[in-house]
Coordinates of C-alpha atoms in Angstrom, one line a residue:
M208 CA 0.0 0.1 0.1
N209 CA 1.6 3.4 -0.6
S210 CA 1.1 6.5 1.5
K211 CA -1.9 7.7 0.4
T212 CA -3.9 4.5 0.9
N213 CA -2.5 4.3 4.7
L214 CA -3.4 7.6 5.1
R215 CA -7.0 7.2 4.2
I216 CA -7.2 3.9 6.0
T217 CA -5.8 5.9 9.6
V218 CA -8.5 8.6 8.8
I219 CA -11.2 6.0 8.3
L220 CA -9.9 3.9 11.6
I221 CA -9.8 7.2 13.7
T222 CA -13.5 8.4 12.4
V223 CA -15.0 5.0 13.1
I224 CA -13.9 4.6 16.5
A225 CA -14.8 8.4 17.5
I226 CA -18.6 7.8 16.1
T227 CA -18.9 4.4 17.4
S228 CA -17.6 5.7 20.9
I229 CA -19.9 8.8 20.6
G230 CA -23.3 6.3 19.7
F231 CA -22.9 4.5 22.9
K232 CA -23.3 7.6 24.8
L233 CA -25.9 9.0 22.7
K234 CA -29.3 7.6 23.7
P235 CA -28.7 7.9 27.8
I236 CA -27.7 11.3 27.2
I237 CA -30.5 12.5 24.8
N238 CA -32.8 10.5 27.5
N239 CA -31.8 12.7 30.2
Y240 CA -31.7 16.1 28.3
D241 CA -32.7 19.2 30.3
N242 CA -33.7 22.1 28.6
F243 CA -33.4 24.5 31.9
N244 CA -29.7 24.5 31.2
P245 CA -28.4 26.4 34.4
D246 CA -25.0 28.1 34.4
E247 CA -24.2 27.8 38.0
V248 CA -25.1 25.0 40.4
Y249 CA -24.5 25.5 44.3
K250 CA -25.6 23.1 47.4
V251 CA -26.7 25.7 50.1
N252 CA -27.0 24.8 53.6
Y253 CA -28.8 27.0 56.0
T254 CA -26.7 26.3 59.9
Y255 CA -28.5 27.7 62.6
F256 CA -27.3 27.4 66.6
F257 CA -29.7 28.7 69.1
K258 CA -30.4 27.9 72.8
S259 CA -34.5 27.9 73.7
G260 CA -36.0 30.7 76.0
D261 CA -38.5 30.3 79.1
K262 CA -40.9 29.7 76.9
N263 CA -42.1 29.0 73.1
T264 CA -39.0 29.6 71.1
F265 CA -39.0 29.9 67.2
V266 CA -36.6 30.6 64.2
K267 CA -38.0 31.5 61.2
T268 CA -36.3 32.3 57.5
F269 CA -37.4 32.3 54.4
I270 CA -36.6 29.8 51.6
P271 CA -36.8 30.1 47.7
K272 CA -38.4 28.5 45.2
N273 CA -38.5 28.2 41.6
N274 CA -39.0 30.9 38.9
F275 CA -37.8 31.1 35.2
R276 CA -34.2 31.3 36.2
Q277 CA -33.8 29.8 39.1
R278 CA -34.7 25.6 40.2
I279 CA -34.5 24.7 43.7
S280 CA -34.4 21.0 44.6
E281 CA -36.9 19.7 47.9
G282 CA -35.2 21.0 50.9
N283 CA -34.1 18.7 53.1
T284 CA -33.6 19.7 57.2
Q285 CA -31.6 17.7 59.9
K286 CA -33.2 19.2 63.6
D287 CA -33.2 17.6 67.1
S288 CA -36.2 15.8 67.9
A289 CA -37.4 18.5 70.4
L290 CA -37.9 20.9 67.3
H291 CA -41.1 20.9 65.2
F292 CA -40.9 21.9 61.5
K293 CA -42.9 23.5 59.1
K294 CA -43.4 25.5 56.0
K295 CA -45.6 28.4 55.6
E296 CA -47.2 30.5 52.4
E297 CA -47.2 34.3 53.4
E298 CA -47.7 37.5 51.4
N299 CA -45.8 38.6 48.5
E300 CA -45.7 34.9 47.5
N301 CA -42.9 34.2 50.0
I302 CA -42.6 31.1 51.4
R303 CA -41.5 30.6 55.1
A304 CA -39.5 27.6 57.0
I305 CA -40.3 27.7 60.8
W306 CA -38.8 25.7 63.6
N307 CA -40.2 25.8 67.3
T308 CA -40.0 24.3 70.2
T309 CA -41.6 24.3 73.9
N310 CA -38.8 23.1 75.6
K311 CA -36.8 25.5 77.9
N312 CA -33.5 26.5 77.9
Q313 CA -31.9 23.8 75.7
Y314 CA -29.5 24.1 72.9
H315 CA -30.7 23.0 69.3
S316 CA -29.1 22.7 66.0
V317 CA -30.7 23.3 62.3
N318 CA -29.4 22.5 58.8
Y319 CA -31.7 23.3 55.8
E320 CA -30.1 22.1 52.7
F321 CA -31.0 22.7 49.0
I322 CA -29.5 22.4 45.7
F323 CA -29.7 25.9 43.6
E324 CA -29.1 25.8 39.7
G325 CA -29.5 29.5 38.3
K326 CA -29.0 31.0 35.3
D327 CA -28.2 34.8 34.5
K328 CA -30.7 37.2 32.9
N329 CA -30.5 40.5 31.0
Y330 CA -33.6 42.7 30.5
I331 CA -33.9 45.2 27.6
I332 CA -35.7 48.5 29.0
P333 CA -38.3 49.9 26.3
K334 CA -38.1 53.8 26.4
T335 CA -41.7 54.2 27.2
F336 CA -43.3 52.1 30.0
I337 CA -47.2 51.0 29.8
T338 CA -49.9 52.1 32.3
I339 CA -49.9 50.5 35.3
P340 CA -52.5 47.8 36.1
D341 CA -54.4 48.7 39.6
A342 CA -53.2 45.2 40.9
Y343 CA -49.6 47.0 41.1
K344 CA -50.7 50.2 42.8
K345 CA -49.9 49.0 46.2
Y346 CA -45.9 49.2 44.9
L347 CA -46.1 52.9 44.7
E348 CA -46.8 53.3 48.4
P349 CA -44.5 54.6 51.0
T350 CA -43.4 52.4 54.1
L351 CA -41.7 52.9 57.5
N352 CA -38.0 52.4 55.6
I353 CA -38.9 53.5 52.2
Q354 CA -39.9 57.1 52.5
S355 CA -41.2 57.9 49.0
D356 CA -43.4 60.9 50.0
D357 CA -41.1 62.5 51.9
E358 CA -39.8 66.0 50.9
S359 CA -36.3 65.0 50.3
I360 CA -37.1 62.3 48.4
S361 CA -39.1 64.4 46.2
E362 CA -36.8 67.2 45.7
L363 CA -34.2 64.6 44.7
A364 CA -36.7 62.8 42.4
K365 CA -37.5 66.1 40.5
R366 CA -33.6 66.9 40.3
L367 CA -32.7 63.6 38.6
V368 CA -35.6 63.8 36.1
R369 CA -34.9 66.8 34.5
E370 CA -33.7 66.9 31.0
T371 CA -35.1 63.2 30.6
K372 CA -36.8 62.5 27.9
N373 CA -38.3 59.0 28.5
D374 CA -38.9 56.6 31.2
K375 CA -35.9 54.6 30.4
E376 CA -33.6 57.9 30.7
V377 CA -35.4 58.8 34.1
I378 CA -34.8 55.1 35.6
K379 CA -31.2 55.2 34.4
N380 CA -30.7 58.7 36.1
I381 CA -32.1 57.0 39.3
F382 CA -29.5 54.5 39.3
D383 CA -26.4 56.3 38.2
Y384 CA -27.4 58.4 41.3
V385 CA -27.8 55.4 43.6
S386 CA -24.8 53.4 42.2
G387 CA -22.4 56.6 42.7
I388 CA -23.3 56.7 46.5
P389 CA -20.0 55.6 48.5
S390 CA -20.6 51.9 49.6
A391 CA -19.9 51.1 53.1
P392 CA -20.4 47.6 54.9
I393 CA -23.2 48.9 57.2
I394 CA -25.0 46.2 59.0
T395 CA -27.6 48.1 60.9
L396 CA -30.9 48.7 59.2
T397 CA -30.3 52.1 56.8
D398 CA -33.7 53.5 55.7
A399 CA -34.0 55.8 52.5
L400 CA -33.9 59.1 53.9
T401 CA -30.7 57.7 56.2
T402 CA -28.6 57.0 52.6
I403 CA -29.2 60.3 51.4
R404 CA -28.0 62.1 54.9
Q405 CA -25.2 60.0 55.4
N406 CA -24.3 59.5 51.3
K407 CA -23.0 56.1 52.0
A408 CA -24.9 52.8 52.6
S409 CA -24.7 49.1 52.1
C410 CA -27.0 46.9 49.7
N411 CA -30.1 47.5 52.0
G412 CA -29.8 51.2 52.3
K413 CA -29.1 51.6 48.2
S414 CA -32.0 49.4 47.5
R415 CA -34.4 51.2 49.9
L416 CA -33.7 54.8 48.3
F417 CA -33.6 53.4 44.8
V418 CA -37.2 51.9 45.3
A419 CA -38.2 55.3 47.1
L420 CA -37.0 57.1 44.2
S421 CA -38.9 54.8 41.6
R422 CA -42.4 55.1 43.6
N423 CA -42.1 59.0 44.1
L424 CA -41.9 59.2 40.2
G425 CA -44.7 56.6 39.5
Y426 CA -42.7 53.5 39.0
P427 CA -43.9 50.3 41.2
A428 CA -40.8 49.2 42.9
R429 CA -39.7 46.8 45.6
I430 CA -37.1 44.9 47.5
K431 CA -35.6 41.8 46.7
G432 CA -33.7 39.7 48.9
G433 CA -31.4 36.7 48.7
I434 CA -28.2 35.5 48.6
I435 CA -25.0 35.9 46.2
A436 CA -23.6 32.3 45.8
E437 CA -20.2 31.6 45.9
N438 CA -17.6 28.8 47.6
S439 CA -17.6 30.0 50.8
N440 CA -19.2 29.9 54.7
K441 CA -20.9 33.4 54.8
R442 CA -23.4 35.3 57.0
T443 CA -24.2 37.8 54.6
S444 CA -27.4 38.4 52.6
H445 CA -27.9 40.4 49.9
V446 CA -30.8 42.7 48.9
W447 CA -31.4 44.6 45.5
A448 CA -34.8 46.3 43.8
E449 CA -37.1 45.4 40.9
V450 CA -39.2 48.2 39.3
L451 CA -42.3 47.3 37.4
I452 CA -41.6 47.5 33.6
N453 CA -44.5 46.4 31.1
E454 CA -45.8 44.0 33.9
T455 CA -42.2 42.7 34.2
W456 CA -40.4 42.8 37.3
I457 CA -37.1 44.2 36.2
P458 CA -33.7 44.0 38.5
F459 CA -31.3 46.3 39.5
D460 CA -28.5 46.1 42.0
T461 CA -27.0 49.4 42.7
L462 CA -24.3 47.8 44.8
N463 CA -22.7 46.0 42.5
N464 CA -23.6 47.9 39.3
H465 CA -26.1 45.4 37.8
F466 CA -28.4 47.4 35.3
A467 CA -31.6 45.6 34.2
Y468 CA -29.2 42.4 34.8
I469 CA -29.1 39.2 37.6
P470 CA -26.1 37.1 37.7
S471 CA -26.5 33.4 37.4
N472 CA -25.0 33.3 41.2
Y473 CA -28.2 35.5 42.8
L474 CA -30.5 33.2 44.7
E475 CA -33.6 35.1 44.9
I476 CA -35.6 33.8 48.3
Y477 CA -38.0 36.5 49.3
Q478 CA -39.4 39.8 48.0
G479 CA -40.4 42.7 50.2
D480 CA -38.7 44.7 53.1
E481 CA -38.2 41.8 55.2
F482 CA -35.7 40.1 57.4
L483 CA -34.4 36.9 56.0
I484 CA -34.0 35.3 59.8
T485 CA -36.4 36.2 62.8
H486 CA -36.2 34.7 65.9
T487 CA -37.5 34.8 69.5
P488 CA -36.1 38.1 70.8
G489 CA -33.4 37.7 73.7
I490 CA -32.6 34.2 72.9
Q491 CA -28.7 33.3 71.9
F492 CA -28.7 32.6 68.4
D493 CA -25.9 32.0 65.7
Y494 CA -26.0 31.4 61.9
T495 CA -24.0 30.4 59.1
Y496 CA -24.8 29.8 55.1
Q497 CA -22.5 27.0 54.0
I498 CA -22.0 27.3 50.0
E499 CA -20.1 24.8 47.8
E500 CA -20.3 25.1 44.0
V501 CA -21.4 21.9 42.4
N502 CA -19.9 20.6 39.1
H503 CA -22.4 19.8 36.5
I504 CA -23.4 19.4 33.0
A505 CA -25.7 22.3 31.9
F506 CA -27.9 20.2 29.3
L507 CA -28.3 16.8 31.4
K508 CA -30.7 15.9 34.4
M509 CA -27.7 13.0 35.3
N510 CA -26.2 13.3 39.3
S511 CA -22.4 12.8 39.0
E512 CA -22.1 9.4 39.4
E513 CA -24.6 8.5 36.4
I514 CA -22.4 10.9 34.2
R515 CA -19.2 9.0 35.5
N516 CA -20.8 5.5 34.4
L517 CA -21.8 6.6 31.1
S518 CA -20.2 4.0 28.1
G519 CA -16.9 5.3 26.2
I520 CA -14.7 7.8 27.0
S521 CA -15.3 10.8 29.3
L522 CA -13.5 13.9 30.5
W523 CA -15.9 13.9 33.7
G524 CA -13.5 12.2 36.2
L525 CA -10.9 14.9 35.8
V526 CA -13.5 17.8 36.7
E527 CA -15.2 15.8 39.5
G528 CA -12.0 14.9 41.0
G529 CA -10.8 18.6 41.1
I530 CA -7.8 17.1 39.0
M531 CA -8.0 20.0 36.6
P532 CA -10.2 23.5 37.0
K533 CA -13.0 23.0 34.5
K534 CA -12.2 26.1 32.8
S535 CA -8.4 25.0 32.4
L536 CA -9.9 22.0 30.7
N537 CA -12.5 24.0 28.8
L538 CA -9.7 26.1 27.4
L539 CA -7.6 22.9 26.3
L540 CA -10.5 21.3 24.8
L541 CA -11.6 24.3 22.6
L542 CA -8.5 25.2 21.6
P543 CA -8.0 22.2 18.6
L544 CA -11.5 22.7 17.6
G545 CA -11.1 26.8 17.3
G546 CA -7.7 25.7 15.5
L547 CA -9.4 23.9 13.1
L548 CA -11.7 26.3 12.5
V549 CA -9.0 29.1 11.8
A550 CA -7.3 26.4 9.3
F551 CA -10.3 26.0 7.5
L552 CA -10.5 29.7 7.2
R553 CA -6.6 29.9 6.2
N554 CA -6.6 27.1 3.4
V555 CA -9.9 27.1 2.1
V556 CA -11.7 30.6 2.5
G557 CA -8.1 32.3 2.4
V558 CA -8.1 34.4 5.1
K559 CA -4.9 35.5 6.3
T560 CA -4.4 35.7 10.1
F561 CA -1.7 36.0 12.9
G562 CA -0.8 32.5 13.0
I563 CA -3.2 29.5 13.6
F564 CA -4.1 29.5 17.3
L565 CA -4.2 33.6 17.8
P566 CA -7.4 34.1 17.0
V567 CA -8.8 31.3 19.0
L568 CA -6.8 32.9 22.2
I569 CA -8.1 36.8 21.4
A570 CA -11.5 35.1 21.0
F571 CA -11.2 33.3 24.6
S572 CA -10.1 37.1 26.0
M573 CA -13.3 38.1 24.7
L574 CA -15.0 36.0 26.2
H575 CA -13.8 37.7 29.3
I576 CA -13.7 41.3 28.4
G577 CA -17.0 41.1 26.0
F578 CA -17.2 41.5 22.6
I579 CA -17.4 45.2 21.6
S580 CA -15.3 45.9 24.5
G581 CA -12.6 43.4 23.3
I582 CA -12.7 44.6 19.7
I583 CA -12.0 48.3 20.9
L584 CA -9.4 47.2 23.0
F585 CA -7.6 45.2 20.6
V586 CA -7.9 47.4 17.7
G587 CA -6.4 50.3 20.1
L588 CA -3.9 48.4 22.0
I589 CA -2.4 47.4 18.3
L590 CA -2.8 51.0 16.7
L591 CA -0.8 52.3 20.1
V592 CA 2.1 49.5 19.4
G593 CA 2.1 51.2 15.9
L594 CA 2.2 54.9 17.4
I595 CA 5.1 54.0 19.9
S596 CA 6.9 52.6 17.1
Y597 CA 7.1 54.9 14.7
P598 CA 9.6 57.5 16.9
F599 CA 11.7 54.6 17.4
D600 CA 11.8 53.6 13.6
K601 CA 13.0 57.2 12.9
I602 CA 16.0 57.2 15.3
G603 CA 16.7 53.6 14.0
L604 CA 16.3 51.4 17.3
L605 CA 16.7 47.8 16.7
Y606 CA 13.5 45.5 16.5
T607 CA 13.8 43.6 19.8
P608 CA 14.7 46.6 22.0
K609 CA 12.0 48.4 20.5
L610 CA 9.4 46.0 21.0
V611 CA 10.5 45.6 24.8
V612 CA 9.9 49.5 24.9
S613 CA 6.4 49.2 23.4
L614 CA 5.1 46.5 24.9
T615 CA 6.1 47.5 28.3
I616 CA 4.6 51.0 28.0
M617 CA 1.4 48.8 26.8
V618 CA 1.1 46.6 29.9
G619 CA 1.8 49.7 31.8
L620 CA -1.4 51.7 30.3
M621 CA -3.6 48.6 30.7
I622 CA -2.5 48.2 34.6
I623 CA -3.5 51.9 34.9
A624 CA -6.7 51.5 32.9
T625 CA -7.3 48.8 35.3
T626 CA -6.5 51.0 38.3
I627 CA -9.1 53.8 36.9
G628 CA -11.8 51.1 36.1
L629 CA -11.7 49.7 40.1
K630 CA -11.9 53.0 41.2
Y631 CA -14.6 54.7 39.2
K632 CA -16.5 51.4 38.7
I633 CA -16.1 51.1 35.0
T634 CA -16.8 47.5 34.7
W635 CA -15.3 46.8 31.2
L636 CA -12.0 48.4 32.2
T637 CA -11.9 46.2 35.1
T638 CA -12.1 43.0 33.2
L639 CA -8.2 43.5 32.1
T640 CA -7.1 40.3 33.9
F641 CA -3.8 38.7 33.4
F642 CA -5.2 36.1 30.7
P643 CA -6.7 39.1 28.3
T644 CA -3.5 41.4 28.9
I645 CA -1.0 38.5 28.0
I646 CA -3.0 37.4 24.7
L647 CA -3.6 41.3 23.8
T648 CA 0.1 41.6 24.3
I649 CA 1.1 38.6 21.9
A650 CA -1.3 40.0 19.3
A651 CA 0.3 43.3 19.5
E652 CA 4.0 42.1 19.1
R653 CA 2.8 39.8 16.2
F654 CA 1.4 43.2 14.3
S655 CA 4.7 44.9 14.9
R656 CA 6.6 41.9 13.7
A657 CA 4.3 42.0 10.5
T658 CA 4.9 46.1 10.0
V659 CA 8.6 45.2 9.8
E660 CA 8.5 42.2 7.5
D661 CA 5.5 43.2 5.2
G662 CA 4.8 46.9 5.7
Y663 CA 2.1 48.7 7.1
K664 CA -0.4 48.5 4.8
M665 CA -0.2 44.4 4.3
A666 CA -0.1 44.2 8.3
I667 CA -3.3 46.2 8.7
D668 CA -5.2 44.0 6.1
K669 CA -3.7 40.9 8.0
L670 CA -5.2 42.9 11.1
F671 CA -8.6 43.1 9.8
Q672 CA -8.5 39.5 8.3
T673 CA -7.5 37.9 11.9
L674 CA -10.4 40.2 13.4
L675 CA -12.9 38.5 11.3
A676 CA -11.6 35.1 11.9
T677 CA -11.6 35.9 15.8
T678 CA -15.1 36.9 15.1
I679 CA -16.2 33.8 13.7
C680 CA -14.2 31.7 16.6
F681 CA -15.7 34.0 19.5
G682 CA -19.3 32.8 17.8
L683 CA -18.2 29.3 18.0
L684 CA -16.8 29.5 21.5
S685 CA -19.8 31.9 22.9
W686 CA -22.1 28.5 22.7
K687 CA -22.7 28.0 26.4
A688 CA -23.1 23.9 25.9
L689 CA -19.8 23.3 23.8
P690 CA -17.4 22.5 26.6
S691 CA -20.0 20.4 28.3
I692 CA -20.5 18.4 24.9
L693 CA -16.3 18.2 24.3
I694 CA -16.3 17.2 28.5
I695 CA -18.9 14.2 28.0
F696 CA -17.7 13.5 23.9
P697 CA -14.1 13.8 24.2
E698 CA -14.0 11.9 20.9
I699 CA -14.5 14.8 19.2
I700 CA -10.7 15.5 19.5
L701 CA -10.3 12.5 17.1
L702 CA -12.5 13.5 14.5
I703 CA -11.1 17.3 14.5
I704 CA -7.6 15.2 13.7
S705 CA -9.6 13.4 11.0
S706 CA -10.8 16.5 9.9
A707 CA -7.5 18.1 9.8
I708 CA -5.9 15.5 8.0
L709 CA -8.5 15.9 5.3
L710 CA -7.8 19.8 5.3
G711 CA -4.1 19.3 4.7
R712 CA -5.1 17.2 1.7
Y713 CA -7.0 20.2 0.3
I714 CA -5.3 21.6 -3.1
G715 CA -8.4 23.2 -4.7
I716 CA -9.1 27.0 -5.0
R717 CA -9.4 29.4 -2.0
W718 CA -12.7 31.1 -2.4
V719 CA -11.5 34.7 -2.0
E720 CA -9.6 33.7 -5.2
F721 CA -13.0 33.0 -6.7
Y722 CA -13.6 36.8 -6.6
R723 CA -10.1 38.0 -7.1
F724 CA -9.9 36.2 -10.5
K725 CA -13.5 36.4 -11.5
P726 CA -12.5 38.3 -14.7
L727 CA -10.3 35.3 -15.4
F728 CA -13.4 33.2 -14.6
S729 CA -15.5 35.1 -17.2

């Protein structure tokens, strides 16, 4: 057999092995498909310790329930035999868990555990809001801590509404004002008026002021309470605000600068200006929230053991055993796929790029920074390197020292930009973490080298073609389910090898050449 035949047989064998292995896993995976697709999953445990008093003693807390962006498993409570437990539905559609005892002067402990699966949600706000239905008029009324009818609130509201053209601009002005109030770790109750007077507040004071201003201007608003889930043992809960816009409650977190957005790790527990925990006054009481992130496959209703027992090859063991961080594994698995895509663009379409993997890595960095911000930063930094290099070219500085100076200045500017972003809460500037910085620095170095070897015109042309390839890679890598698919089906790597071998044998005309030689073909 000649080398071509051997190569053909190798490709066929690799493809058959991969498809066969994938086929063994398809049926159980299709049968367990979960269309909820949570972004993050956490095990949450409320832990309470208390000593009962001289009379009937109780501990109450709100517990979460399902909605369109969060799924809660049935709660499991562990308690001593002297405690009675029940759940009670209350006003504002809240659910309260209650433990009580008639035993006097005894120590008790309670654990209430559940699984929280969450998705993030971005809302688009219309410029003009529809008329408020009568059922929601109660969310315009003042309360003890949300003094929406107070003169100070009215004066501030009038000032914020000046020069606005529509409802969306009014809400944005309120949000910007309250977000600009300095944050402070105040653990005592802070009402709306106190927040104005102190000009500093934690989440509860800011949220009450946001709700008060909204209600004063005729927008139904309410407090939402919950916990920010993260790997930790913590004692802090969190509140934010919601405004009724066209019969949908839209979230606004002025402490963490989330405008019409709720992150996937925000566990919603109750609504209304309430306390998460209440208990019999005067008793000894302590508590903590134990929160642990759970590895999961977003599109599967299978637990870890069921995923582990799937037939064929799987990389789930690496994730579950903590042998490799999931994000690092995702990067390793997505690199070959992105590389194959860029190879196709170069060999078949005819796109010229700075290297094979650089567009993929830039696309990765954009997943951290955001696409629009990433494009602006990428082009800006590349142009900056060009501007910095120009005077050094004039004085005849050698390439390598010139590049070191240029990149050092660029890294310095990126650090300054990050510092400014943190100080003034400019979110997109704070995303310049180590990984995106390194990738963009490498890209700038490639561009600088191309200007020396090919001239500025060809370097800029290749830059824009690299951006095109990066955009296509970003579209592929943005598919949230893709990393999980590669973990469950690592055989896809074999299919990538087969495809790359076939791509390497491609000798046809590139697609862009059809356009380039169009007159000749005619």
